[in-house]
Amino acid sequence: MKPSTVLLSLPLVASVEASPFGQRNAQPNFRWTDLPPVGNGAPIQEHGTTATDTHIYLLGGISPNANASIPAIQSRDTFEAYSLEDGTWEKLPPIPEAFTHINAAAIDGKVYVLGGLTGDGADRVWRSTRDSFVYDIASHVWSDLPPMPEGQGRGSAAIGISGDIIYLAGGLDRLEIGGEQLTLDIVTAYDTKKGTWTTLPSLPAPRDHVGGAIIGNKFWVVGGRDHGQVNVRNTTWSLDLKAPEKGWKAHAEMPTARGGLAFGVTGDYIATFGGEGNPDPASNGVFNETEVYSIKEDKWFKQPAMPHPRHGTAAASVNGRIYIPGGGIVLGSGPVDTFDTFELSP
Ligand SMILES: *[C@@H]1O[C@H](CO)[C@@H](O)[C@H](O)[C@H]1NC(C)=O
Ligand SMILES: *[C@@H]1O[C@H](CO)[C@@H](O)[C@H](O)[C@H]1NC(C)=O
Ligand SMILES: *[C@@H]1O[C@H](CO)[C@@H](O)[C@H](O)[C@H]1NC(C)=O
């Protein structure tokens, strides 16, 4: 099946008025494309997303509840892949455990699950797990990994990949639906060749449901929230992985503070999408913002709203395109099967 391509030509943001978010003459141009629904039509939210050059992988998460009066909080063990070449979704062997808010990464023919949150919905609590697994793409086999260090289990961390190493910043230790949320500031790295965990300088403040990516030698950690959906943050931080002892550096802040955002890289831009905790009563608690950060200029640019606003998804970037599968469309829930991509327009 060929992806149905819907090119939305986005108007340029008016660049005449002076703006604190760096309007300039050469406003970057981006475009959205709709892709086939995730999982052959099964809505999903709070999953992990990662990619190789040829596939987008979708791990765990939550599904809509058949009984709409019960919030969807049951964890999933599902694992599926979208072929960039064929434009089709395929079911893969399930993850050894059912997780939500998975920290996922793909390196060198393998897909990694480094902790996450678990919960069957019975007591309305998601708890962190240190359990970690690796999937071999060629042999279709899952294996156990050394667990995350004691006290460092978490889901919903910012994730960066550099060489053989997966970096995790912040994350969520525990989430009581409608109650306490324990946000962390710890930063750790897993060496996929050595099978070892190391600790790096902590974030300046706790963050979960936060964006992360490594570009060059820098680990970027953007937005997120601190102890609850509505405590959204606008920070842009980076850590120089060549000199981590220098600690985290603050950069220009996002125009709109957001947690539960999707996050990716296209060209020299970091792009952020949607999120959760919007106080505007017209919004269902979901942000529709698309905001991009020029790494070269240390400037944010507001872009037109997402065509399909959502939160609780994770994006993957492949060859300059950012893929955004699933997500939720109301505060705390509302899984959908939407799948779209965002990229710098040539
Ligand atoms: C849905 O769940 C509610 C709360 O547990 C229960 O009262 C109701 O009977 C359920 N409805 C169905 C159709 O199962
Ligand atoms: C970011 O958030 C802080 C705290 O709410 C606020 O003081 C600051 O003005 C915000 N920055 C921008 C660019 O809106
Ligand atoms: C974006 O969301 C706001 C509510 O927060 C709404 O007022 C606005 O119309 C939305 N924009 C678009 C283009 O849907």
Short mmCIF file of C-alpha atoms and ligand atoms in Angstrom, two decimals:
data_model
loop_
_atom_site.label_atom_id
_atom_site.label_comp_id
_atom_site.label_asym_id
_atom_site.label_seq_id
_atom_site.Cartn_x
_atom_site.Cartn_y
_atom_site.Cartn_z
CA MET A 1 0.00 0.00 0.00
CA LYS A 2 1.30 3.44 -0.86
CA PRO A 3 0.97 6.11 1.82
CA SER A 4 -1.80 8.51 0.99
CA THR A 5 0.01 11.79 0.73
CA VAL A 6 -1.81 14.89 1.83
CA LEU A 7 0.46 17.86 1.51
CA LEU A 8 -0.74 20.78 3.52
CA SER A 9 0.93 23.86 2.25
CA LEU A 10 1.38 25.96 5.34
CA PRO A 11 1.24 29.71 5.15
CA LEU A 12 4.27 31.58 6.38
CA VAL A 13 3.86 33.25 9.72
CA ALA A 14 3.62 36.98 9.07
CA SER A 15 7.13 38.26 9.54
CA VAL A 16 6.57 41.99 9.47
CA GLU A 17 5.75 42.47 13.16
CA ALA A 18 8.65 42.30 15.57
CA SER A 19 8.34 39.19 17.72
CA PRO A 20 10.30 37.95 20.73
CA PHE A 21 10.45 34.55 19.03
CA GLY A 22 12.74 35.56 16.27
CA GLN A 23 10.75 36.37 13.19
CA ARG A 24 13.16 36.98 10.36
CA ASN A 25 13.01 37.38 6.62
CA ALA A 26 13.97 33.78 5.88
CA GLN A 27 11.25 32.11 7.97
CA PRO A 28 11.76 28.34 7.61
CA ASN A 29 9.09 26.46 5.67
CA PHE A 30 7.77 23.10 6.86
CA ARG A 31 5.18 20.66 5.60
CA TRP A 32 2.90 17.96 7.04
CA THR A 33 2.01 14.63 5.39
CA ASP A 34 -0.67 12.15 6.54
CA LEU A 35 0.35 8.46 6.66
CA PRO A 36 -1.65 5.21 7.08
CA PRO A 37 -3.23 4.87 10.57
CA VAL A 38 -1.04 3.20 13.23
CA GLY A 39 -1.39 -0.52 13.93
CA ASN A 40 -3.84 -1.02 11.08
CA GLY A 41 -6.37 1.13 12.83
CA ALA A 42 -5.80 0.41 16.54
CA PRO A 43 -5.54 3.67 18.50
CA ILE A 44 -2.54 4.02 20.84
CA GLN A 45 -1.12 6.49 23.36
CA GLU A 46 1.77 6.77 25.87
CA HIS A 47 3.86 4.32 23.83
CA GLY A 48 7.56 4.35 23.00
CA THR A 49 8.62 5.22 19.46
CA THR A 50 11.95 4.63 17.79
CA ALA A 51 13.27 4.07 14.27
CA THR A 52 15.91 2.58 12.04
CA ASP A 53 16.59 3.93 8.55
CA THR A 54 13.83 1.67 7.18
CA HIS A 55 11.18 1.27 9.92
CA ILE A 56 9.32 3.15 12.64
CA TYR A 57 8.78 1.03 15.79
CA LEU A 58 5.89 1.46 18.20
CA LEU A 59 6.16 -0.13 21.65
CA GLY A 60 3.62 -0.70 24.45
CA GLY A 61 1.40 2.17 25.59
CA ILE A 62 -2.33 2.17 26.32
CA SER A 63 -5.41 1.48 24.18
CA PRO A 64 -8.88 2.98 24.41
CA ASN A 65 -11.07 1.26 27.00
CA ALA A 66 -14.07 -0.60 25.64
CA ASN A 67 -16.03 0.78 28.61
CA ALA A 68 -15.73 4.52 28.07
CA SER A 69 -16.56 5.29 31.72
CA ILE A 70 -13.25 3.69 32.79
CA PRO A 71 -10.09 5.63 31.88
CA ALA A 72 -7.75 3.77 29.53
CA ILE A 73 -4.81 2.87 31.77
CA GLN A 74 -4.11 -0.81 31.12
CA SER A 75 -0.52 -1.27 29.87
CA ARG A 76 0.14 -3.01 26.53
CA ASP A 77 2.90 -5.37 25.42
CA THR A 78 2.32 -4.72 21.72
CA PHE A 79 5.17 -4.12 19.32
CA GLU A 80 4.66 -3.07 15.72
CA ALA A 81 6.64 -1.64 12.84
CA TYR A 82 5.87 0.65 9.93
CA SER A 83 7.87 0.06 6.78
CA LEU A 84 8.96 3.36 5.25
CA GLU A 85 9.42 1.59 1.93
CA ASP A 86 6.08 -0.28 1.76
CA GLY A 87 3.95 2.17 3.76
CA THR A 88 2.43 -0.68 5.79
CA TRP A 89 2.23 -1.67 9.47
CA GLU A 90 3.28 -5.12 10.70
CA LYS A 91 2.75 -6.82 14.11
CA LEU A 92 5.95 -8.06 15.77
CA PRO A 93 6.55 -10.43 18.75
CA PRO A 94 5.19 -8.79 21.94
CA ILE A 95 7.51 -7.14 24.47
CA PRO A 96 8.22 -9.58 27.38
CA GLU A 97 6.24 -7.25 29.72
CA ALA A 98 3.35 -4.82 29.29
CA PHE A 99 4.64 -1.23 29.64
CA THR A 100 3.48 2.32 29.10
CA HIS A 101 5.73 5.39 28.76
CA ILE A 102 8.56 3.20 27.41
CA ASN A 103 12.06 4.61 26.96
CA ALA A 104 12.79 3.17 23.51
CA ALA A 105 15.81 3.41 21.22
CA ALA A 106 17.14 1.55 18.17
CA ILE A 107 20.84 1.02 17.47
CA ASP A 108 22.65 -1.31 15.09
CA GLY A 109 19.85 -3.76 14.21
CA LYS A 110 18.39 -3.84 17.73
CA VAL A 111 15.44 -2.17 19.48
CA TYR A 112 15.94 -1.34 23.16
CA VAL A 113 13.36 -0.96 25.93
CA LEU A 114 15.02 0.76 28.90
CA GLY A 115 12.41 0.84 31.65
CA GLY A 116 9.00 2.43 31.57
CA LEU A 117 5.86 2.40 33.70
CA THR A 118 3.65 -0.59 34.44
CA GLY A 119 0.09 -0.87 35.69
CA ASP A 120 -2.94 -3.03 35.06
CA GLY A 121 -5.36 -0.23 35.84
CA ALA A 122 -6.72 -2.01 38.93
CA ASP A 123 -5.40 0.56 41.46
CA ARG A 124 -5.07 3.46 39.01
CA VAL A 125 -1.31 3.74 39.60
CA TRP A 126 1.52 3.46 37.07
CA ARG A 127 4.80 2.47 38.74
CA SER A 128 8.32 2.66 37.36
CA THR A 129 10.11 -0.51 36.39
CA ARG A 130 13.86 -0.98 35.90
CA ASP A 131 13.23 -3.98 33.63
CA SER A 132 14.96 -3.60 30.27
CA PHE A 133 14.94 -5.67 27.11
CA VAL A 134 16.47 -5.82 23.67
CA TYR A 135 14.92 -7.09 20.43
CA ASP A 136 17.05 -8.41 17.61
CA ILE A 137 15.45 -7.24 14.37
CA ALA A 138 16.98 -10.00 12.21
CA SER A 139 16.18 -12.96 14.49
CA HIS A 140 12.87 -11.54 15.90
CA VAL A 141 13.94 -12.50 19.44
CA TRP A 142 13.56 -10.51 22.69
CA SER A 143 16.23 -10.90 25.43
CA ASP A 144 16.64 -9.53 28.96
CA LEU A 145 19.14 -6.72 29.63
CA PRO A 146 20.74 -5.69 32.94
CA PRO A 147 18.03 -3.64 34.71
CA MET A 148 18.37 0.10 35.19
CA PRO A 149 20.37 0.93 38.37
CA GLU A 150 18.53 0.78 41.71
CA GLY A 151 16.40 3.91 42.20
CA GLN A 152 16.68 4.93 38.53
CA GLY A 153 13.69 3.06 37.08
CA ARG A 154 11.42 5.42 35.20
CA GLY A 155 9.26 6.06 32.16
CA SER A 156 8.78 9.08 29.94
CA ALA A 157 12.41 10.25 30.02
CA ALA A 158 14.05 12.40 27.35
CA ILE A 159 15.99 10.02 25.11
CA GLY A 160 19.12 10.64 23.04
CA ILE A 161 21.23 8.24 21.00
CA SER A 162 24.93 8.76 20.23
CA GLY A 163 27.04 5.96 18.77
CA ASP A 164 26.51 2.86 20.93
CA ILE A 165 25.10 4.83 23.88
CA ILE A 166 21.50 5.60 24.85
CA TYR A 167 21.07 8.63 27.13
CA LEU A 168 18.02 9.16 29.37
CA ALA A 169 17.25 12.47 31.11
CA GLY A 170 14.59 12.95 33.77
CA GLY A 171 11.46 10.78 33.72
CA LEU A 172 8.52 9.71 35.83
CA ASP A 173 8.86 7.35 38.80
CA ARG A 174 5.18 7.04 39.66
CA LEU A 175 1.86 8.40 38.45
CA GLU A 176 -1.37 8.06 40.40
CA ILE A 177 -4.21 8.78 38.00
CA GLY A 178 -5.68 12.03 39.32
CA GLY A 179 -3.10 12.11 42.14
CA GLU A 180 0.61 12.30 42.89
CA GLN A 181 3.19 12.33 40.09
CA LEU A 182 6.87 11.81 40.96
CA THR A 183 9.13 13.58 38.47
CA LEU A 184 12.90 12.91 38.42
CA ASP A 185 15.99 14.93 37.43
CA ILE A 186 18.43 12.01 37.06
CA VAL A 187 20.44 11.52 33.87
CA THR A 188 21.84 8.11 32.95
CA ALA A 189 23.44 6.43 29.97
CA TYR A 190 23.38 2.80 28.82
CA ASP A 191 26.29 1.51 26.77
CA THR A 192 24.74 -1.06 24.43
CA LYS A 193 28.11 -2.71 23.65
CA LYS A 194 29.41 -2.96 27.23
CA GLY A 195 25.99 -3.53 28.87
CA THR A 196 26.80 -0.94 31.56
CA TRP A 197 24.94 2.03 33.06
CA THR A 198 26.59 5.32 34.05
CA THR A 199 25.27 8.47 35.75
CA LEU A 200 25.67 11.99 34.32
CA PRO A 201 25.03 15.47 35.81
CA SER A 202 21.38 15.83 36.84
CA LEU A 203 19.00 18.17 35.00
CA PRO A 204 18.67 21.67 36.51
CA ALA A 205 15.14 20.63 37.61
CA PRO A 206 12.92 17.52 37.36
CA ARG A 207 11.19 16.82 34.03
CA ASP A 208 9.01 14.07 32.57
CA HIS A 209 6.96 13.82 29.37
CA VAL A 210 9.89 15.83 28.01
CA GLY A 211 11.55 16.10 24.57
CA GLY A 212 15.09 14.85 23.95
CA ALA A 213 17.57 14.38 21.11
CA ILE A 214 21.30 14.30 20.53
CA ILE A 215 22.60 16.50 17.74
CA GLY A 216 26.36 16.47 17.21
CA ASN A 217 27.84 16.26 20.72
CA LYS A 218 24.92 17.93 22.47
CA PHE A 219 22.03 16.28 24.32
CA TRP A 220 19.01 18.61 24.03
CA VAL A 221 16.21 18.38 26.61
CA VAL A 222 13.20 20.57 25.92
CA GLY A 223 9.95 21.41 27.72
CA GLY A 224 8.22 18.72 29.78
CA ARG A 225 6.44 18.93 33.09
CA ASP A 226 7.30 18.81 36.79
CA HIS A 227 5.02 16.85 39.17
CA GLY A 228 1.76 16.97 37.20
CA GLN A 229 0.11 17.53 33.82
CA VAL A 230 -0.55 21.24 34.32
CA ASN A 231 2.95 22.11 35.57
CA VAL A 232 4.25 22.57 32.05
CA ARG A 233 7.73 24.02 31.43
CA ASN A 234 9.34 26.01 28.60
CA THR A 235 13.03 25.28 29.21
CA THR A 236 15.58 24.44 26.50
CA TRP A 237 18.66 22.79 27.97
CA SER A 238 21.75 21.15 26.49
CA LEU A 239 24.58 19.03 27.85
CA ASP A 240 27.88 18.82 25.97
CA LEU A 241 28.58 15.07 25.96
CA LYS A 242 32.26 15.78 25.28
CA ALA A 243 32.46 17.81 28.51
CA PRO A 244 29.52 16.68 30.69
CA GLU A 245 31.26 17.97 33.84
CA LYS A 246 30.40 21.49 32.66
CA GLY A 247 26.74 20.65 33.33
CA TRP A 248 23.51 21.72 31.64
CA LYS A 249 23.30 25.01 29.75
CA ALA A 250 20.06 27.00 29.33
CA HIS A 251 19.07 28.36 25.90
CA ALA A 252 16.19 30.45 24.52
CA GLU A 253 12.88 29.31 26.07
CA MET A 254 10.00 27.80 24.11
CA PRO A 255 7.25 30.26 23.16
CA THR A 256 4.68 27.92 24.80
CA ALA A 257 5.52 25.82 27.88
CA ARG A 258 4.40 22.26 27.18
CA GLY A 259 4.69 18.71 28.57
CA GLY A 260 3.65 15.49 26.82
CA LEU A 261 4.96 17.00 23.61
CA ALA A 262 6.29 15.11 20.60
CA PHE A 263 9.79 16.06 19.60
CA GLY A 264 12.05 15.58 16.59
CA VAL A 265 14.85 16.92 14.44
CA THR A 266 14.64 18.17 10.85
CA GLY A 267 17.55 19.98 9.22
CA ASP A 268 19.09 22.38 11.74
CA TYR A 269 15.80 22.59 13.65
CA ILE A 270 14.40 20.90 16.72
CA ALA A 271 10.63 20.66 16.30
CA THR A 272 8.05 20.33 19.09
CA PHE A 273 4.44 19.27 18.67
CA GLY A 274 1.36 19.51 20.87
CA GLY A 275 1.32 18.34 24.47
CA GLU A 276 -0.89 18.09 27.51
CA GLY A 277 -1.95 20.50 30.27
CA ASN A 278 -3.36 23.35 28.19
CA PRO A 279 -5.38 25.55 30.59
CA ASP A 280 -7.51 26.95 27.70
CA PRO A 281 -11.02 25.50 28.25
CA ALA A 282 -11.50 25.36 24.44
CA SER A 283 -8.56 22.97 24.11
CA ASN A 284 -9.67 19.73 25.91
CA GLY A 285 -6.37 20.16 27.79
CA VAL A 286 -4.38 19.44 24.62
CA PHE A 287 -1.94 21.85 22.97
CA ASN A 288 -1.98 22.23 19.19
CA GLU A 289 1.26 24.23 19.01
CA THR A 290 4.01 23.51 16.51
CA GLU A 291 7.17 25.37 17.52
CA VAL A 292 10.63 24.95 16.05
CA TYR A 293 14.02 25.90 17.47
CA SER A 294 16.90 26.91 15.26
CA ILE A 295 19.99 25.42 16.86
CA LYS A 296 22.26 27.70 14.85
CA GLU A 297 20.42 30.90 15.83
CA ASP A 298 19.26 29.96 19.36
CA LYS A 299 15.77 31.16 18.36
CA TRP A 300 12.26 29.70 18.45
CA PHE A 301 9.79 30.05 15.58
CA LYS A 302 6.05 29.55 16.03
CA GLN A 303 4.53 27.55 13.16
CA PRO A 304 0.86 27.00 12.24
CA ALA A 305 -1.03 24.66 14.64
CA MET A 306 -0.76 20.88 14.16
CA PRO A 307 -3.35 19.62 11.65
CA HIS A 308 -4.12 16.79 14.16
CA PRO A 309 -3.37 18.16 17.67
CA ARG A 310 -2.43 15.54 20.27
CA HIS A 311 -0.32 14.68 23.32
CA GLY A 312 1.09 11.46 24.78
CA THR A 313 2.93 10.35 21.69
CA ALA A 314 6.62 10.05 20.97
CA ALA A 315 8.10 10.91 17.60
CA ALA A 316 11.03 9.43 15.68
CA SER A 317 13.24 11.29 13.18
CA VAL A 318 14.56 9.52 10.08
CA ASN A 319 16.54 11.24 7.33
CA GLY A 320 15.16 14.69 8.10
CA ARG A 321 11.51 13.62 8.52
CA ILE A 322 9.77 13.47 11.90
CA TYR A 323 7.18 10.66 12.28
CA ILE A 324 4.42 11.15 14.87
CA PRO A 325 2.32 8.00 15.51
CA GLY A 326 -0.85 7.94 17.64
CA GLY A 327 -1.32 10.06 20.78
CA GLY A 328 -4.26 11.31 22.84
CA ILE A 329 -6.75 14.06 22.01
CA VAL A 330 -8.18 14.85 25.46
CA LEU A 331 -6.44 15.55 28.80
CA GLY A 332 -5.14 12.25 30.22
CA SER A 333 -6.58 10.05 27.49
CA GLY A 334 -8.30 9.82 24.10
CA PRO A 335 -6.00 7.51 22.09
CA VAL A 336 -6.18 7.90 18.28
CA ASP A 337 -4.68 6.06 15.29
CA THR A 338 -3.50 9.24 13.54
CA PHE A 339 -0.04 9.03 11.96
CA ASP A 340 1.64 11.98 10.27
CA THR A 341 5.05 13.42 9.47
CA PHE A 342 6.62 16.88 9.61
CA GLU A 343 9.68 18.02 7.72
CA LEU A 344 11.60 21.02 6.54
CA SER A 345 10.27 21.88 3.09
CA PRO A 346 12.98 22.05 0.44
C1 LIG B 1 -18.48 0.40 32.88
O1 LIG B 1 -17.78 0.57 34.11
C2 LIG B 1 -18.59 1.11 35.13
C3 LIG B 1 -17.68 1.41 36.33
O2 LIG B 1 -16.97 0.26 36.72
C4 LIG B 1 -19.70 0.10 35.47
O3 LIG B 1 -20.55 0.64 36.46
C5 LIG B 1 -20.50 -0.16 34.19
O4 LIG B 1 -21.46 -1.18 34.44
C6 LIG B 1 -19.60 -0.61 33.06
N1 LIG B 1 -20.37 -0.70 31.81
C7 LIG B 1 -20.27 -1.75 31.00
C8 LIG B 1 -21.10 -1.70 29.74
O5 LIG B 1 -19.56 -2.71 31.23
C1 LIG B 2 9.17 30.62 30.50
O1 LIG B 2 8.52 30.33 31.70
C2 LIG B 2 8.94 31.19 32.78
C3 LIG B 2 8.26 30.67 34.04
O2 LIG B 2 6.87 30.62 33.87
C4 LIG B 2 8.59 32.62 32.45
O3 LIG B 2 9.03 33.47 33.48
C5 LIG B 2 9.26 33.02 31.14
O4 LIG B 2 8.87 34.32 30.76
C6 LIG B 2 8.87 32.04 30.04
N1 LIG B 2 9.61 32.33 28.83
C7 LIG B 2 9.01 32.65 27.67
C8 LIG B 2 9.89 32.84 26.50
O5 LIG B 2 7.79 32.75 27.57
C1 LIG B 3 -5.41 25.85 18.73
O1 LIG B 3 -5.93 25.67 20.02
C2 LIG B 3 -6.58 26.82 20.55
C3 LIG B 3 -7.06 26.44 21.93
O2 LIG B 3 -5.98 26.33 22.80
C4 LIG B 3 -7.73 27.25 19.67
O3 LIG B 3 -8.29 28.45 20.17
C5 LIG B 3 -7.21 27.47 18.25
O4 LIG B 3 -8.30 27.74 17.42
C6 LIG B 3 -6.50 26.23 17.76
N1 LIG B 3 -5.94 26.49 16.44
C7 LIG B 3 -6.25 25.75 15.38
C8 LIG B 3 -5.65 26.20 14.09
O5 LIG B 3 -6.93 24.74 15.44
#
